[in-house]
């Protein structure tokens, strides 16, 4: 669970029908009048507007209007990066971490409140105060390592979403050592924010992706978007989804990891143990917004199959879910609809 959480996913989610959602974008979309890729928030971000039929149907003014809308959406993604990054010294999150300066930006305060609610519902499986663990294991520096048990125990003493206090429009901390990382929810939020910008500018059909977090807005040429989910260990797809006005987010043990003494250590930590979560290879969440799909994909990955599916069945997670166990068994929630792969 870190700011770079989604970076390196590369083809975990593949938009079928001509668009590949990856860092390469090698496939062509002949009917796309606008498709642009930029590197924001430490990952690859793409906005695609489908071809003329969809645009004409929505009475768009043409390519110039589309271009302006896309530019505004990318500007919104950049704005989110400036606010939520743990690396940009001027960001409120960075100043909160390094100097203890309270966060009073309403947008950030609201997002932290959402994160804390997911923490509460998941009984601490999701925790934005996991920063010390990500740093200790070397995923921020790009030099991952397996820490000693006593180091992990010391880092755990700095973790706990309950140490965050939200009052009078501010976020403060009870424990001065607490540091936050919104990477497991902020990319999803940024996707939602960019989607709202497109809607406000008259675009009702688009595909927005930030490092694997996707929002499929409207349709692609009068048909639902087709999104493929890559199998984390085998060539090809684990499943294919047909979606419209839905968000999709995947968390997996293959995004960032290293091997030590024959064991795989990845970047999605169980805040309660200090070690990478086990038992699942990947979790895909399909929901109404990318913010919660992003957060719950991490929370459910940490919780594991039984506890995770129980939350879904009880209605705490208002989304559909596809889980792949470490043994390679795929299980989905009852409401998940799939279509045959290509």
XYZ file of C-alpha atoms in Angstrom:
342
model
C 0.000 0.000 0.000
C 2.140 2.887 -1.189
C 2.111 5.863 -3.518
C 3.777 3.801 -6.216
C 1.389 0.937 -5.570
C 0.025 0.747 -9.105
C 3.209 1.503 -10.998
C 4.494 -1.454 -12.957
C 1.177 -3.229 -13.273
C 1.585 -3.304 -17.087
C -1.324 -5.025 -18.755
C -3.079 -6.122 -15.594
C -6.108 -4.448 -17.114
C -6.487 -4.568 -20.867
C -9.166 -2.634 -22.700
C -10.386 -4.883 -25.461
C -11.576 -3.778 -28.874
C -8.350 -2.054 -29.815
C -6.989 -0.286 -26.761
C -4.358 -1.759 -24.452
C -4.245 -0.166 -21.034
C -0.539 -0.336 -20.339
C 2.579 1.762 -20.439
C 3.119 0.877 -24.112
C -0.213 1.501 -25.843
C 0.950 -0.484 -28.830
C -2.535 -1.340 -30.096
C -4.385 1.151 -32.265
C -7.925 2.393 -31.822
C -9.051 3.485 -35.296
C -12.206 5.168 -34.041
C -10.596 7.108 -31.201
C -10.529 10.847 -31.887
C -8.560 11.481 -28.721
C -6.213 9.216 -26.775
C -3.409 10.631 -24.719
C -0.953 9.200 -22.211
C 1.062 11.061 -19.593
C 3.169 10.145 -16.577
C 1.488 11.524 -13.448
C 1.424 10.391 -9.802
C 4.336 8.081 -10.431
C 2.455 6.058 -13.018
C 1.051 5.973 -16.540
C -2.249 7.836 -16.961
C -4.400 7.589 -20.079
C -7.591 9.243 -21.254
C -9.360 7.897 -24.307
C -12.444 9.314 -25.973
C -14.153 6.921 -28.405
C -14.849 7.768 -32.028
C -17.239 10.014 -33.918
C -20.479 8.034 -33.386
C -20.332 8.523 -29.637
C -19.319 12.157 -29.957
C -22.062 12.974 -32.446
C -24.627 11.287 -30.269
C -23.664 13.569 -27.383
C -23.667 16.711 -29.558
C -20.006 17.495 -29.003
C -18.521 20.435 -30.906
C -15.653 18.454 -32.389
C -12.014 17.673 -31.922
C -11.092 21.020 -30.397
C -13.706 20.722 -27.673
C -12.580 17.172 -26.939
C -8.958 18.277 -26.760
C -9.775 21.051 -24.318
C -11.775 18.682 -22.122
C -8.952 16.151 -22.049
C -6.432 18.870 -21.141
C -8.626 19.955 -18.242
C -8.939 16.354 -17.063
C -5.158 15.888 -17.115
C -4.777 19.171 -15.237
C -7.062 17.731 -12.562
C -4.885 14.628 -12.318
C -1.828 16.861 -11.896
C -3.624 18.828 -9.192
C -4.346 15.614 -7.293
C -0.685 14.647 -7.525
C 0.373 17.999 -6.071
C -2.029 17.542 -3.170
C -1.648 13.878 -2.290
C 1.988 13.041 -3.062
C 4.319 11.907 -0.281
C 7.306 12.971 -2.396
C 6.507 16.583 -3.333
C 7.826 18.720 -0.423
C 5.132 21.376 -0.841
C 2.223 18.918 -0.745
C 0.037 19.063 2.376
C 0.567 15.324 2.863
C 4.349 15.654 2.768
C 4.281 18.592 5.193
C 2.003 16.614 7.505
C 4.440 13.705 7.448
C 7.690 15.608 7.774
C 6.703 18.629 9.865
C 3.470 17.620 11.556
C 1.590 20.521 9.958
C -2.179 19.827 10.189
C -3.988 19.164 6.928
C -6.832 21.627 6.362
C -7.424 21.231 2.622
C -11.111 20.146 2.481
C -10.508 17.737 -0.394
C -7.681 15.930 1.391
C -9.521 15.899 4.713
C -12.558 14.307 3.043
C -10.409 11.660 1.349
C -8.662 10.801 4.618
C -12.079 10.456 6.245
C -13.095 7.973 3.527
C -9.861 6.062 4.048
C -10.471 5.861 7.790
C -13.962 4.505 7.170
C -12.531 1.708 5.028
C -10.021 1.080 7.832
C -12.860 0.791 10.323
C -14.932 -1.540 8.162
C -11.917 -3.716 7.357
C -10.789 -3.778 10.998
C -7.450 -2.230 10.161
C -6.608 -4.293 7.081
C -6.548 -1.007 5.167
C -4.462 1.704 6.802
C -3.027 4.849 5.235
C -0.509 5.171 8.098
C 1.470 2.250 6.651
C 4.155 4.666 5.390
C 6.856 3.488 7.895
C 6.532 -0.105 6.678
C 6.788 0.796 3.005
C 9.862 2.870 3.776
C 11.435 0.173 5.967
C 11.043 -2.533 3.329
C 12.731 -0.275 0.760
C 9.891 0.164 -1.723
C 10.162 3.967 -1.678
C 13.885 3.936 -2.386
C 13.671 1.238 -5.040
C 16.007 -0.950 -3.002
C 13.682 -3.490 -1.362
C 14.983 -5.664 1.443
C 13.706 -7.996 4.143
C 14.012 -6.180 7.495
C 14.823 -7.832 10.796
C 11.849 -8.718 13.042
C 12.840 -6.071 15.583
C 12.853 -3.408 12.855
C 9.361 -4.433 11.794
C 8.159 -4.328 15.390
C 9.534 -0.799 15.771
C 7.827 0.347 12.563
C 4.507 -1.117 13.659
C 4.634 1.154 16.692
C 4.277 4.111 14.323
C 1.230 2.709 12.540
C -2.469 3.006 13.299
C -5.240 4.935 11.594
C -6.744 5.547 15.044
C -3.860 7.976 15.646
C -5.385 10.318 13.064
C -7.782 12.946 14.401
C -10.300 14.678 12.136
C -11.928 17.663 13.842
C -12.913 21.196 12.847
C -12.003 20.558 9.227
C -8.456 19.499 10.048
C -6.432 16.301 10.238
C -3.925 16.068 13.074
C -2.153 13.138 14.707
C -1.992 11.850 18.259
C 1.336 10.127 17.638
C 3.980 12.462 16.193
C 5.703 9.510 14.478
C 2.646 8.714 12.336
C 3.007 9.304 8.594
C 0.415 8.714 5.904
C 0.469 7.409 2.343
C -2.711 7.885 0.309
C -1.439 5.851 -2.633
C -3.951 3.053 -2.100
C -6.896 5.413 -2.507
C -5.646 8.636 -4.134
C -5.188 7.277 -7.654
C -8.758 6.053 -7.650
C -9.887 9.429 -6.368
C -7.912 11.183 -9.104
C -9.593 9.014 -11.742
C -13.010 9.953 -10.354
C -12.023 13.625 -10.325
C -10.870 13.506 -13.946
C -14.080 11.735 -14.909
C -16.140 14.537 -13.355
C -14.173 17.097 -15.370
C -14.984 15.261 -18.594
C -18.672 15.130 -17.701
C -18.696 18.842 -16.874
C -17.233 19.509 -20.310
C -19.827 17.528 -22.219
C -18.034 14.204 -22.622
C -20.111 11.214 -21.580
C -18.117 8.375 -23.146
C -14.490 7.873 -22.126
C -11.989 5.514 -20.581
C -9.772 6.953 -17.852
C -6.889 4.988 -16.374
C -4.229 5.814 -13.798
C -1.785 3.019 -13.171
C -4.434 0.344 -13.484
C -7.308 2.134 -11.728
C -9.964 2.553 -14.384
C -13.260 4.319 -14.876
C -15.248 3.243 -17.929
C -17.544 6.181 -18.602
C -20.550 5.576 -20.802
C -19.899 3.365 -23.804
C -17.428 2.716 -26.581
C -19.266 3.314 -29.849
C -22.650 2.394 -28.381
C -21.389 -0.765 -26.678
C -20.135 -1.344 -23.120
C -16.403 -1.186 -22.591
C -14.617 -4.538 -22.505
C -11.873 -4.805 -19.897
C -9.575 -7.794 -19.620
C -7.913 -8.792 -16.353
C -4.518 -10.344 -16.820
C -3.644 -13.545 -15.005
C -0.768 -12.707 -12.612
C 1.149 -15.938 -13.225
C 0.099 -17.200 -16.651
C -0.046 -15.757 -20.176
C -3.416 -14.380 -21.187
C -6.428 -13.170 -19.270
C -7.910 -14.288 -15.996
C -11.294 -12.875 -16.971
C -13.032 -10.328 -19.180
C -15.578 -7.785 -17.986
C -18.167 -5.757 -19.856
C -18.813 -2.487 -18.055
C -20.425 0.908 -18.434
C -20.203 3.721 -15.876
C -18.182 1.518 -13.569
C -14.767 1.639 -11.936
C -12.307 -1.254 -11.844
C -9.248 -1.570 -9.603
C -6.882 -4.492 -9.089
C -4.298 -5.131 -6.370
C -1.844 -8.002 -6.690
C 1.374 -9.504 -5.397
C 3.061 -9.134 -8.801
C 3.094 -5.338 -9.120
C 6.164 -4.665 -6.990
C 8.016 -7.515 -5.340
C 11.369 -9.134 -4.711
C 12.502 -12.687 -4.025
C 14.615 -13.541 -0.965
C 15.554 -17.104 -0.019
C 12.945 -18.403 -2.433
C 10.085 -16.372 -0.914
C 8.147 -13.583 -2.638
C 7.856 -10.307 -0.750
C 5.531 -7.723 -2.285
C 4.484 -4.173 -1.480
C 0.965 -4.701 -0.103
C 1.469 -4.895 3.641
C -0.776 -6.144 6.383
C -0.525 -3.216 8.831
C -1.384 -5.569 11.678
C 1.650 -7.813 11.145
C 4.159 -5.619 9.348
C 4.656 -8.227 6.630
C 3.287 -8.524 3.083
C -0.209 -9.991 3.023
C -0.473 -13.625 1.986
C -3.050 -16.091 0.607
C -4.130 -14.111 -2.485
C -2.467 -13.325 -5.810
C -4.878 -10.594 -6.831
C -8.155 -8.875 -6.048
C -10.236 -6.969 -8.594
C -13.049 -4.695 -7.432
C -15.766 -3.367 -9.746
C -17.812 -0.549 -8.240
C -19.573 2.757 -8.737
C -16.470 4.864 -8.128
C -12.738 4.383 -8.464
C -11.944 5.855 -5.056
C -13.502 3.020 -3.102
C -12.664 0.385 -5.707
C -9.014 1.346 -5.245
C -9.159 1.248 -1.452
C -11.161 -1.958 -1.231
C -8.932 -3.812 -3.682
C -6.122 -3.324 -1.163
C -8.256 -3.969 1.920
C -9.692 -7.212 0.547
C -6.264 -8.384 -0.588
C -5.010 -7.996 2.974
C -8.106 -9.584 4.516
C -7.896 -12.677 2.347
C -10.563 -14.822 0.736
C -12.892 -15.772 3.590
C -12.946 -12.510 5.537
C -12.951 -10.453 2.360
C -15.850 -12.263 0.737
C -17.776 -12.109 4.002
C -17.596 -8.314 3.949
C -18.817 -8.302 0.356
C -21.707 -10.644 1.152
C -22.675 -8.586 4.201
C -22.865 -5.435 2.089
C -19.998 -3.556 3.730
C -18.315 -3.492 0.315
C -20.807 -2.178 -2.216
C -19.095 -3.647 -5.229
C -18.451 -6.854 -7.116
C -15.222 -8.727 -6.546
C -12.980 -11.236 -8.296
C -10.306 -12.905 -6.158
C -7.473 -15.209 -7.174
C -6.015 -17.338 -4.383
C -2.346 -18.205 -4.023
C -3.281 -21.696 -5.227
C -4.655 -20.237 -8.463
C -8.362 -20.628 -7.677
C -10.574 -17.785 -8.933
C -13.705 -16.854 -6.993
C -16.144 -14.031 -7.609
C -19.074 -12.397 -5.874
C -22.526 -13.524 -7.082
C -23.296 -10.308 -8.943
C -20.195 -10.292 -11.098
C -21.034 -10.735 -14.768
C -18.335 -11.804 -17.180
C -18.155 -12.348 -20.906
C -16.028 -14.790 -22.888
C -12.424 -13.770 -23.421
C -11.017 -12.914 -26.850
